[in-house]
Tab-separated table of C-alpha atoms in Angstrom:
chain	number	residue	atom	x	y	z
Y	1	UNK	CA	87.758	157.033	161.111
Y	2	UNK	CA	86.174	156.109	157.779
Y	3	UNK	CA	82.943	157.854	158.818
Y	4	UNK	CA	84.886	161.031	159.703
Y	5	UNK	CA	86.599	160.975	156.296
Y	6	UNK	CA	83.291	160.541	154.521
Y	7	UNK	CA	81.729	163.410	156.483
Y	8	UNK	CA	84.690	165.710	155.780
Y	9	UNK	CA	84.611	164.832	152.100
Y	10	UNK	CA	80.881	165.575	151.938
Y	11	UNK	CA	81.489	168.885	153.721
Y	12	UNK	CA	84.296	169.799	151.306
Y	13	UNK	CA	82.165	168.970	148.273
Y	14	UNK	CA	79.226	170.924	149.670
Y	15	UNK	CA	81.488	173.901	150.366
Y	16	UNK	CA	82.905	173.830	146.846
Y	17	UNK	CA	79.441	173.477	145.280
Y	18	UNK	CA	78.063	176.330	147.368
Y	19	UNK	CA	80.986	178.567	146.486
Y	20	UNK	CA	80.585	177.760	142.809
Y	21	UNK	CA	76.853	178.546	142.875
Y	22	UNK	CA	77.357	181.811	144.732
Y	23	UNK	CA	80.310	183.006	142.707
Y	24	UNK	CA	79.072	182.051	139.258
Y	25	UNK	CA	76.054	184.347	139.518
Y	26	UNK	CA	76.170	187.265	137.077
Y	27	UNK	CA	77.253	190.609	138.585
Y	28	UNK	CA	74.560	193.219	139.150
Y	29	UNK	CA	76.390	196.019	137.346
Y	30	UNK	CA	75.933	195.923	133.573
Y	31	UNK	CA	78.764	196.473	131.084
Y	32	UNK	CA	81.584	195.883	133.549
Y	33	UNK	CA	83.927	195.661	130.548
Y	34	UNK	CA	83.282	199.262	129.388
Y	35	UNK	CA	86.149	200.844	131.403
Y	36	UNK	CA	88.608	198.328	129.926
Y	37	UNK	CA	87.335	198.921	126.387
Y	38	UNK	CA	87.682	202.694	126.793
Y	39	UNK	CA	91.192	202.265	128.197
Y	40	UNK	CA	92.220	199.968	125.340
Y	41	UNK	CA	90.707	202.206	122.649
Y	42	UNK	CA	92.751	205.213	123.743
Y	43	UNK	CA	95.782	203.367	125.130
Y	44	UNK	CA	95.296	205.119	128.485
Y	45	UNK	CA	97.446	204.405	131.513
Y	46	UNK	CA	94.297	203.912	133.597
Y	47	UNK	CA	90.656	202.969	133.133
Y	48	UNK	CA	87.865	205.525	133.627
Y	49	UNK	CA	85.565	205.440	136.616
Y	50	UNK	CA	81.904	204.511	136.075
Y	51	UNK	CA	80.962	208.129	136.851
Y	52	UNK	CA	82.122	209.045	133.341
Y	53	UNK	CA	78.615	208.038	132.221
Y	54	UNK	CA	76.733	206.959	135.361
Y	55	UNK	CA	75.418	208.895	138.338
Y	56	UNK	CA	76.521	206.176	140.781
Y	57	UNK	CA	80.172	205.106	141.226
Y	58	UNK	CA	79.113	201.454	140.893
Y	59	UNK	CA	77.458	202.028	137.505
Y	60	UNK	CA	73.938	200.937	136.590
Y	61	UNK	CA	71.004	203.285	136.268
Y	62	UNK	CA	70.559	206.199	136.230
Y	63	UNK	CA	72.882	207.536	133.572
Y	64	UNK	CA	73.873	211.187	133.527
Y	65	UNK	CA	71.309	213.399	131.810
Y	66	UNK	CA	72.022	216.713	130.105
Y	67	UNK	CA	69.866	219.424	128.608
Y	68	UNK	CA	68.710	219.175	125.027
Y	69	UNK	CA	69.321	222.533	123.471
Y	70	UNK	CA	66.747	224.469	121.458
Y	71	UNK	CA	67.349	224.772	117.717
Y	72	UNK	CA	69.563	227.777	116.959
Y	73	UNK	CA	70.677	228.092	120.610
Y	74	UNK	CA	73.112	225.184	120.676
Y	75	UNK	CA	76.480	226.256	122.163
Y	76	UNK	CA	79.461	225.383	119.988
Y	77	UNK	CA	80.098	221.632	119.758
Y	78	UNK	CA	78.022	220.867	122.867
Y	79	UNK	CA	75.626	218.469	121.124
Y	80	UNK	CA	73.140	216.939	123.530
Y	81	UNK	CA	74.674	218.486	126.619
Y	82	UNK	CA	76.198	215.452	128.320
Y	83	UNK	CA	78.945	213.037	127.251
Y	84	UNK	CA	76.941	209.799	127.396
Y	85	UNK	CA	74.216	211.306	125.184
Y	86	UNK	CA	76.796	212.543	122.685
Y	87	UNK	CA	78.477	209.121	122.698
Y	88	UNK	CA	75.171	207.294	122.173
Y	89	UNK	CA	74.461	209.517	119.138
Y	90	UNK	CA	77.678	208.381	117.377
Y	91	UNK	CA	77.409	205.719	114.685
Y	92	UNK	CA	76.507	202.922	114.661
Y	93	UNK	CA	72.970	203.796	115.750
Y	94	UNK	CA	71.751	202.589	119.104
Y	95	UNK	CA	72.814	202.280	122.712
Y	96	UNK	CA	76.505	201.693	123.439
Y	97	UNK	CA	77.255	197.981	123.869
Y	98	UNK	CA	80.391	195.940	124.385
Y	99	UNK	CA	80.363	195.172	120.656
Y	100	UNK	CA	80.015	198.748	119.352
Y	101	UNK	CA	81.592	200.894	122.093
Y	102	UNK	CA	85.058	201.123	120.527
Y	103	UNK	CA	83.519	202.142	117.183
Y	104	UNK	CA	81.387	204.817	118.856
Y	105	UNK	CA	84.422	206.137	120.736
Y	106	UNK	CA	86.446	206.424	117.525
Y	107	UNK	CA	83.469	208.161	115.862
Y	108	UNK	CA	83.787	210.997	118.412
Y	109	UNK	CA	86.464	212.262	116.013
Y	110	UNK	CA	85.258	213.490	112.653
Y	111	UNK	CA	81.478	213.235	113.023
Y	112	UNK	CA	79.194	216.235	113.714
Y	113	UNK	CA	78.327	216.488	117.379
Y	114	UNK	CA	74.611	216.989	116.781
Y	115	UNK	CA	72.783	215.359	113.890
Y	116	UNK	CA	69.211	215.881	115.057
Y	117	UNK	CA	67.693	219.266	114.163
Y	118	UNK	CA	64.929	218.683	116.720
Y	119	UNK	CA	67.493	218.884	119.510
Y	120	UNK	CA	69.782	221.710	118.466
Y	121	UNK	CA	71.508	223.318	115.538
Y	122	UNK	CA	72.996	220.986	112.930
Y	123	UNK	CA	74.900	223.867	111.275
Y	124	UNK	CA	77.846	223.304	113.650
Y	125	UNK	CA	79.610	220.241	112.257
Y	126	UNK	CA	82.536	220.131	114.687
Y	127	UNK	CA	83.567	217.249	116.941
Y	128	UNK	CA	81.797	217.070	120.307
Y	129	UNK	CA	83.169	219.220	123.121
Y	130	UNK	CA	80.601	218.343	125.762
Y	131	UNK	CA	82.026	220.548	128.517
Y	132	UNK	CA	82.701	223.485	126.165
Y	133	UNK	CA	86.322	223.942	127.262
Y	134	UNK	CA	87.718	224.088	123.719
Y	135	UNK	CA	89.107	220.536	123.759
Y	136	UNK	CA	87.090	217.860	121.935
Y	137	UNK	CA	85.785	214.820	123.821
Y	138	UNK	CA	88.000	212.565	121.683
Y	139	UNK	CA	91.103	214.636	122.502
Y	140	UNK	CA	90.237	214.649	126.216
Y	141	UNK	CA	89.934	210.860	126.344
Y	142	UNK	CA	93.061	210.496	124.195
Y	143	UNK	CA	95.148	212.730	126.487
Y	144	UNK	CA	97.650	211.312	128.970
Y	145	UNK	CA	96.363	211.256	131.596
Y	146	UNK	CA	92.849	211.167	130.144
Y	147	UNK	CA	90.489	214.045	130.983
Y	148	UNK	CA	86.771	214.035	131.751
Y	149	UNK	CA	84.799	215.288	128.718
Y	150	UNK	CA	81.943	216.357	130.991
Y	151	UNK	CA	84.088	218.644	133.180
Y	152	UNK	CA	85.797	221.783	131.874
Y	153	UNK	CA	89.581	221.862	132.105
Y	154	UNK	CA	91.589	218.962	133.489
Y	155	UNK	CA	88.501	217.528	135.212
Y	156	UNK	CA	87.959	216.041	138.623
Y	157	UNK	CA	89.905	212.761	138.480
Y	158	UNK	CA	86.878	210.716	137.350
Y	159	UNK	CA	89.008	209.264	134.562
Y	160	UNK	CA	92.383	208.781	136.262
Y	161	UNK	CA	92.136	209.248	140.037
Y	162	UNK	CA	95.438	210.468	141.378
Y	163	UNK	CA	94.965	209.757	145.083
Y	164	UNK	CA	92.654	208.089	147.595
Y	165	UNK	CA	90.800	204.775	147.480
Y	166	UNK	CA	90.137	204.961	143.745
Y	167	UNK	CA	93.759	205.495	142.738
Y	168	UNK	CA	94.988	203.064	140.114
Y	169	UNK	CA	98.364	202.635	138.463
Y	170	UNK	CA	97.642	199.388	136.651
Y	171	UNK	CA	95.464	198.433	133.731
Y	172	UNK	CA	91.926	197.455	134.689
Y	173	UNK	CA	91.010	193.897	133.657
Y	174	UNK	CA	88.311	193.646	131.005
Y	175	UNK	CA	86.027	191.934	133.542
Y	176	UNK	CA	87.230	192.514	137.083
Y	177	UNK	CA	84.147	190.735	138.503
Y	178	UNK	CA	84.997	187.529	136.621
Y	179	UNK	CA	88.583	187.630	137.906
Y	180	UNK	CA	87.332	188.036	141.469
Y	181	UNK	CA	84.882	185.161	141.148
Y	182	UNK	CA	87.563	182.888	139.673
Y	183	UNK	CA	89.983	183.701	142.499
Y	184	UNK	CA	87.408	183.079	145.210
Y	185	UNK	CA	86.308	179.815	143.607
Y	186	UNK	CA	89.908	178.612	143.400
Y	187	UNK	CA	90.407	179.425	147.097
Y	188	UNK	CA	87.205	177.575	148.054
Y	189	UNK	CA	88.263	174.491	146.098
Y	190	UNK	CA	91.668	174.605	147.773
Y	191	UNK	CA	90.052	174.629	151.230
Y	192	UNK	CA	87.819	171.708	150.249
Y	193	UNK	CA	90.822	169.647	149.075
Y	194	UNK	CA	92.769	170.338	152.290
Y	195	UNK	CA	89.796	169.256	154.412
Y	196	UNK	CA	89.366	166.087	152.375
Y	197	UNK	CA	93.073	165.150	152.721
Y	198	UNK	CA	93.091	165.742	156.463
Y	199	UNK	CA	90.034	163.567	156.894
Y	200	UNK	CA	91.735	160.641	155.162
Y	201	UNK	CA	94.673	160.628	157.643
């Protein structure tokens, strides 16, 4: 009986250790907190989908790519032709990160859409309107429900899906992957404890 208990305890510990090792690995998708930051910045009722900036629904590379307009031919407020490029061009300089994303989002309002004369006219100093529908990117993201700044009009539900598998009525956690890992680890530890108690009986 003692040998059985020892074996069950070793199995439970091994199970818990394996679960911890598997679940503590970093998620493959970078910037999993971006949707939550965007939602918090605008006080939206839902978080945007990764396709706001990425080609793939799961995020990662590649990002969406737009045309760079020729000097003097830049349509009104279109900037670099795609939302992620216009967002990246907002101050502070550099690629959007978890630390500067909220600042870049707020800078969509009140900063000229294009500030590089090599990639379009800098005479137009209006806020970015990437899709050219007459509503600025800032206003689209600040709407309720939020609208896609890359798609003219109300968009295609890439910000707030209204039906189907992607529908969401609750706030998205800042790091959904971390919440999932924590829940799975807790469940694995619970199983290990139950096995260890049964073995002692």
